[in-house]
Amino acid sequence: MIKSKIFFSFIAIEIIVIAFLYTDANHTIAARNAEVQSKRELVRKLSLTDFAVFTEARYTRHPSQADTFSAFQDFPSSMDHFPAGSIVGPQRGNN
Amino acid sequence: MRRKSFVLIVLSIVSAVFLSVSMALAADPLKPTSKDKCPVCGMLVHPYTQWSAQIIFKDGTYAFFDGPKDMFKYYLDIPKYNKSKTSADISDIYVTEYYSTKVMKADGVTFVSGSDVMGPMGKELVAITNDKVKTFTSDHKGVKALKFSEVTDADIPDGHMHHMK
Amino acid sequence: MFIYSIIVATLTSLLFLTQSLKKEAMDVFIEAPELIVQRMSAGRHDLIPVGYAEKILSIPGVSSVEPRYWGYYYDNLTGGNYTLIARNIDALHMVKGTLPKGPGECAIGKGVADVRLTDLNDVLFLSINPQQKVSLKVVGIFTADSAILTNDLVVMDKNDLVNFFALPKDMATDLIVHVSNASEVPTIAMKIRRDYPDTRPITRSEIVRTYENVFNWRGGMALTMFIGPLLAFAIFAWDKATGMSAGERQEIGILKAIGWETTDVLKLKFWEGMAISLTSFLTGSILAYIHVFYFGAALFAPVLKGWSVLFPPFNPIPYIDLYQIFVIFFLTVIPYLASTIIPSWKAAVTDPDTVMRS
Amino acid sequence: MAYPTPTTITAITAPSAIIAVEGVSKIFNAGEADEMRALDGVTLSVAKGSMAVLKGPSGSGKTTILGIIGCMTRPTSGKVMVNGKDVAKLPEHFLTDIRRRTFGFIFQHFNLIKGITVKENIMLPLYPTSIPIHEMKERADAILESLNIYQKRNYHVEKLSGGEKQRVSIARALINNPEIILADEPTSHLDTKLSEDLMDRLSRLNGEGKTIVIATHDPLVYDKPYVNRIIEMRDGKVIGT
């Protein structure tokens, strides 16, 4: 069946691509190890605690430093008007 | 007067020489490499730097342990683990102090048994500087505080391992 | 099949991105301070007296205590929020130039440099009001590959920061407590809270756990974004399951008429479904990898960015968790197979004659 | 209920009857408002090696009785003997087996499967068997050649003309070397020339010993001299043979 040949060669190509991507991933991880080490240094020397990803609100910029115990700001069911707030939710059970 | 000062000078020289000789005999603590294994339990030592202990012999050979407990097991029964050595061959014994994670001479610290602090092999004889024994005992439910020379077989906690990182 | 691949690609992209960020957070924040002590006042995070340090230092196991000075600055000019921190340290790898060596100097994140069109040796002017303002010479810019940590930072001299924010004398933002033995951290945290009931100690493991939660694939980011594609897939599968075309029905009828058994038909449909889902799954995974690790999850960025003015470009490291890929596989392939086989089975067990007539 | 005629009764008892249907009724949607009695006590038989025509207007029950003979559907009541076996109550598995071994079907609408090639279509009835794939291919090639469509073997069926489709459907009916060929209105989508051509082929197959049953209302079919049996049907009943 010609169709099955097409299918199997397609699958074979995809598996080759995946194998390539997999080695690429391992390679990249190894290659970027120095970067991770440098980032550790940054964290250590600047005593950083959070990713600078969501700079909208205190609790999204510094999720780990947000005042979990204070009223309102991280109230577990508070209405959120920052898009990132739905992603970086209030931290519970961290105590 | 002259004679007296001469004697003093001679004495001080002699003692200085003596001291330096004994200093030369004393070995500095070593750092475990990634290959050093505990002769008692066979575990690698380097992942547990805050627990490691060591016995250094006069001939420069040494043994690393993943905690004071195994060090005592070895120390109290050297022939079992090392037929060629006796306690007379030991130059120095070091342990890692709990609060500071500094390596200290074993006879300068106190060992507390029965506490809730777990080493890599479970219950431990935790090495504590003498001044903090009280704090440790009350914080971590320590039972017995012993000097190095007071530790006997009976004080070594069971080897049943509760693997803790 | 196209839709199928796209859905798999979306789901897998999300997994790749969150897994990668999570792994990076775990890797990097292992170096975060063992213990940070915040003060709470009137239910809010407040400045802490530096004097607290003395008593904390006397707790056994504490090796040093260091006040930390930092704060946020809303920049009217660009609408961005900067994080200002005071640190006097020597050298760092991920910075072009140097770090501030004294008053009047600063090192800034790539994001700040970009929105302010500032380069090395330019002057960064920050102002809250006529009394609280500062001009800083940019002596360093954090490299782009550190943006995830440094994008919005302005690192400056302590005195500059204290003056700029007009912090009261002997007050700091929080205190960093260095502990020699990590096992002792909970005990020390407990003692600090006992000594100073108005404080909140944050341990390193809490920081790490925060990121574990935020980027956990079952919670936070992933869950929020998962629901959409998963729902789309459910609709897609449901549509397939309920709407078997007359053509397909007739095909099954023909096959049965020429001597195929129900099991033969099901086998065919199984392999057909398997072939489609396998190709779609592999295609989707490949697309996801390319999307996330070659294009920095560019399609998600607008969603995640929200209203942040300073948003670092993602350049995730391809940490891949095979277990999660299996989860996606079972979450998509099994329902798809079920949704193709069940209606075929229904059609295949009826008389071929009726199937042909309808 | 049954309306046996003397001829059919003798046919059942005749040892040469390969197909014997006795008192068969088929009711669709029984008990519902749209209940439809498609067959009402049909009794007939077909001798081995004969060429029989089921003749009657549409709705007379020809297709239904063909489906019952071909083990595609079960009668509501009555007895259906194929090769001396009562198939009316056999479990599904055996029916499929009989269908595969005994019958070749030629359908009114060809019923070829789109999206696959001519050759694949022809090989379809063999897939569930244990015949090795190379033998399947050899058989398919032989039949394609004998029907003069070998050159189109790799075409998708939707690209074929009506006559070619007809030949493909004959090829598919023949691949398992059946004893009986059942054809349902085989000429309804063919012009006169192609119809003649088809009948020629069928008569040749008949000459090779195959039993052929054709349901039709096309005089071009039932007026052929080599048709040795005509069973006339109307309103689900046999009205003459």
CSV table of N, CA and C in Angstrom, one decimal, chain C residues 250-262 264 348-354 356-357, chain D residues 26 28 63-64 72-74 92-93 96 99-100 105 107 111-114 124-125 127-128 172:
chain,number,residue,atom,x,y,z
C,250,GLN,N,-21.2,4.1,5.3
C,250,GLN,CA,-21.4,3.3,4.1
C,250,GLN,C,-20.1,2.4,3.9
C,251,GLU,N,-19.0,3.0,4.2
C,251,GLU,CA,-17.7,2.3,4.0
C,251,GLU,C,-17.7,1.1,4.9
C,252,ILE,N,-18.1,1.3,6.2
C,252,ILE,CA,-18.1,0.2,7.1
C,252,ILE,C,-19.1,-0.9,6.6
C,253,GLY,N,-20.2,-0.5,6.1
C,253,GLY,CA,-21.2,-1.4,5.5
C,253,GLY,C,-20.6,-2.2,4.4
C,254,ILE,N,-19.9,-1.5,3.5
C,254,ILE,CA,-19.3,-2.2,2.4
C,254,ILE,C,-18.3,-3.3,2.9
C,255,LEU,N,-17.5,-2.8,3.8
C,255,LEU,CA,-16.4,-3.7,4.3
C,255,LEU,C,-17.1,-5.0,4.9
C,256,LYS,N,-18.2,-4.7,5.7
C,256,LYS,CA,-18.8,-5.9,6.3
C,256,LYS,C,-19.4,-6.8,5.2
C,257,ALA,N,-20.0,-6.2,4.2
C,257,ALA,CA,-20.7,-6.9,3.1
C,257,ALA,C,-19.7,-7.8,2.4
C,258,ILE,N,-18.5,-7.3,2.2
C,258,ILE,CA,-17.5,-8.2,1.5
C,258,ILE,C,-16.7,-9.1,2.4
C,259,GLY,N,-17.2,-9.3,3.6
C,259,GLY,CA,-16.7,-10.3,4.4
C,259,GLY,C,-15.8,-9.9,5.6
C,260,TRP,N,-15.8,-8.6,5.9
C,260,TRP,CA,-15.1,-8.2,7.1
C,260,TRP,C,-15.9,-8.4,8.4
C,261,GLU,N,-15.2,-8.8,9.4
C,261,GLU,CA,-15.9,-8.9,10.7
C,261,GLU,C,-15.9,-7.6,11.5
C,262,THR,N,-16.7,-7.5,12.5
C,262,THR,CA,-16.7,-6.3,13.3
C,262,THR,C,-15.3,-6.0,13.8
C,264,ASP,N,-12.5,-6.9,12.5
C,264,ASP,CA,-11.6,-6.4,11.5
C,264,ASP,C,-11.8,-4.9,11.2
C,348,ALA,N,-20.5,-0.9,13.1
C,348,ALA,CA,-20.1,-2.1,12.6
C,348,ALA,C,-20.9,-3.3,13.2
C,349,VAL,N,-21.6,-3.1,14.3
C,349,VAL,CA,-22.3,-4.2,14.8
C,349,VAL,C,-23.7,-4.3,14.2
C,350,THR,N,-24.1,-3.3,13.5
C,350,THR,CA,-25.5,-3.4,12.8
C,350,THR,C,-25.3,-4.2,11.5
C,351,ASP,N,-26.4,-4.7,11.0
C,351,ASP,CA,-26.4,-5.4,9.7
C,351,ASP,C,-25.7,-4.6,8.6
C,352,PRO,N,-24.9,-5.2,7.8
C,352,PRO,CA,-24.3,-4.4,6.7
C,352,PRO,C,-25.3,-3.9,5.8
C,353,ASP,N,-26.4,-4.7,5.7
C,353,ASP,CA,-27.5,-4.3,4.8
C,353,ASP,C,-28.1,-2.9,5.2
C,354,THR,N,-28.4,-2.8,6.4
C,354,THR,CA,-29.0,-1.5,6.9
C,354,THR,C,-28.0,-0.4,6.8
C,356,MET,N,-25.8,-0.1,4.6
C,356,MET,CA,-25.7,0.3,3.2
C,356,MET,C,-26.9,1.1,2.7
C,357,ARG,N,-28.0,0.8,3.3
C,357,ARG,CA,-29.2,1.5,2.8
C,357,ARG,C,-29.4,2.9,3.4
D,26,LYS,N,-39.6,-10.6,6.1
D,26,LYS,CA,-38.8,-9.6,6.7
D,26,LYS,C,-39.6,-8.4,7.0
D,28,PHE,N,-39.3,-4.6,8.6
D,28,PHE,CA,-38.5,-3.5,9.1
D,28,PHE,C,-39.3,-2.7,10.1
D,63,THR,N,-34.0,-6.7,-3.5
D,63,THR,CA,-32.8,-6.4,-2.8
D,63,THR,C,-32.7,-7.0,-1.4
D,64,THR,N,-33.9,-7.0,-0.7
D,64,THR,CA,-34.0,-7.6,0.6
D,64,THR,C,-33.7,-9.0,0.6
D,72,MET,N,-26.3,-10.9,4.7
D,72,MET,CA,-26.0,-9.5,5.2
D,72,MET,C,-27.1,-9.1,6.2
D,73,THR,N,-28.3,-9.7,6.1
D,73,THR,CA,-29.3,-9.4,7.1
D,73,THR,C,-30.1,-10.6,7.4
D,74,ARG,N,-30.7,-10.6,8.5
D,74,ARG,CA,-31.4,-11.9,8.9
D,74,ARG,C,-32.9,-11.7,8.6
D,92,GLU,N,-23.2,-14.1,14.2
D,92,GLU,CA,-22.6,-13.2,13.3
D,92,GLU,C,-21.2,-13.6,12.7
D,93,HIS,N,-20.4,-14.2,13.6
D,93,HIS,CA,-19.1,-14.7,13.2
D,93,HIS,C,-19.1,-15.6,12.0
D,96,THR,N,-20.2,-14.0,8.7
D,96,THR,CA,-19.2,-13.2,8.0
D,96,THR,C,-18.3,-14.2,7.2
D,99,ARG,N,-20.1,-15.4,4.2
D,99,ARG,CA,-20.1,-14.3,3.2
D,99,ARG,C,-18.8,-14.2,2.5
D,100,ARG,N,-17.7,-14.4,3.3
D,100,ARG,CA,-16.4,-14.2,2.7
D,100,ARG,C,-16.0,-15.4,1.8
D,105,PHE,N,-20.1,-10.1,-4.2
D,105,PHE,CA,-21.2,-9.1,-4.4
D,105,PHE,C,-20.9,-8.1,-5.4
D,107,PHE,N,-22.6,-4.6,-6.5
D,107,PHE,CA,-23.7,-3.7,-5.9
D,107,PHE,C,-24.1,-2.7,-7.0
D,111,ASN,N,-20.3,0.6,-4.9
D,111,ASN,CA,-19.8,0.6,-3.6
D,111,ASN,C,-18.3,0.3,-3.4
D,112,LEU,N,-17.6,1.0,-4.2
D,112,LEU,CA,-16.1,1.0,-4.1
D,112,LEU,C,-15.7,2.0,-3.0
D,113,ILE,N,-14.6,1.8,-2.4
D,113,ILE,CA,-14.2,2.7,-1.3
D,113,ILE,C,-13.2,3.8,-1.9
D,114,LYS,N,-13.7,5.0,-1.7
D,114,LYS,CA,-12.9,6.1,-2.3
D,114,LYS,C,-11.6,6.4,-1.5
D,124,LEU,N,-9.5,-5.8,-0.8
D,124,LEU,CA,-10.1,-5.6,0.5
D,124,LEU,C,-10.7,-6.9,1.1
D,125,PRO,N,-11.5,-7.7,0.3
D,125,PRO,CA,-12.1,-8.9,0.9
D,125,PRO,C,-11.1,-9.9,1.5
D,127,TYR,N,-8.2,-9.1,3.1
D,127,TYR,CA,-7.4,-8.6,4.3
D,127,TYR,C,-7.8,-9.4,5.6
D,128,PRO,N,-9.0,-9.7,5.8
D,128,PRO,CA,-9.3,-10.4,7.1
D,128,PRO,C,-8.8,-11.9,7.0
D,172,ARG,N,-13.6,-7.3,-7.6
D,172,ARG,CA,-13.6,-7.5,-6.2
D,172,ARG,C,-14.5,-8.7,-5.8
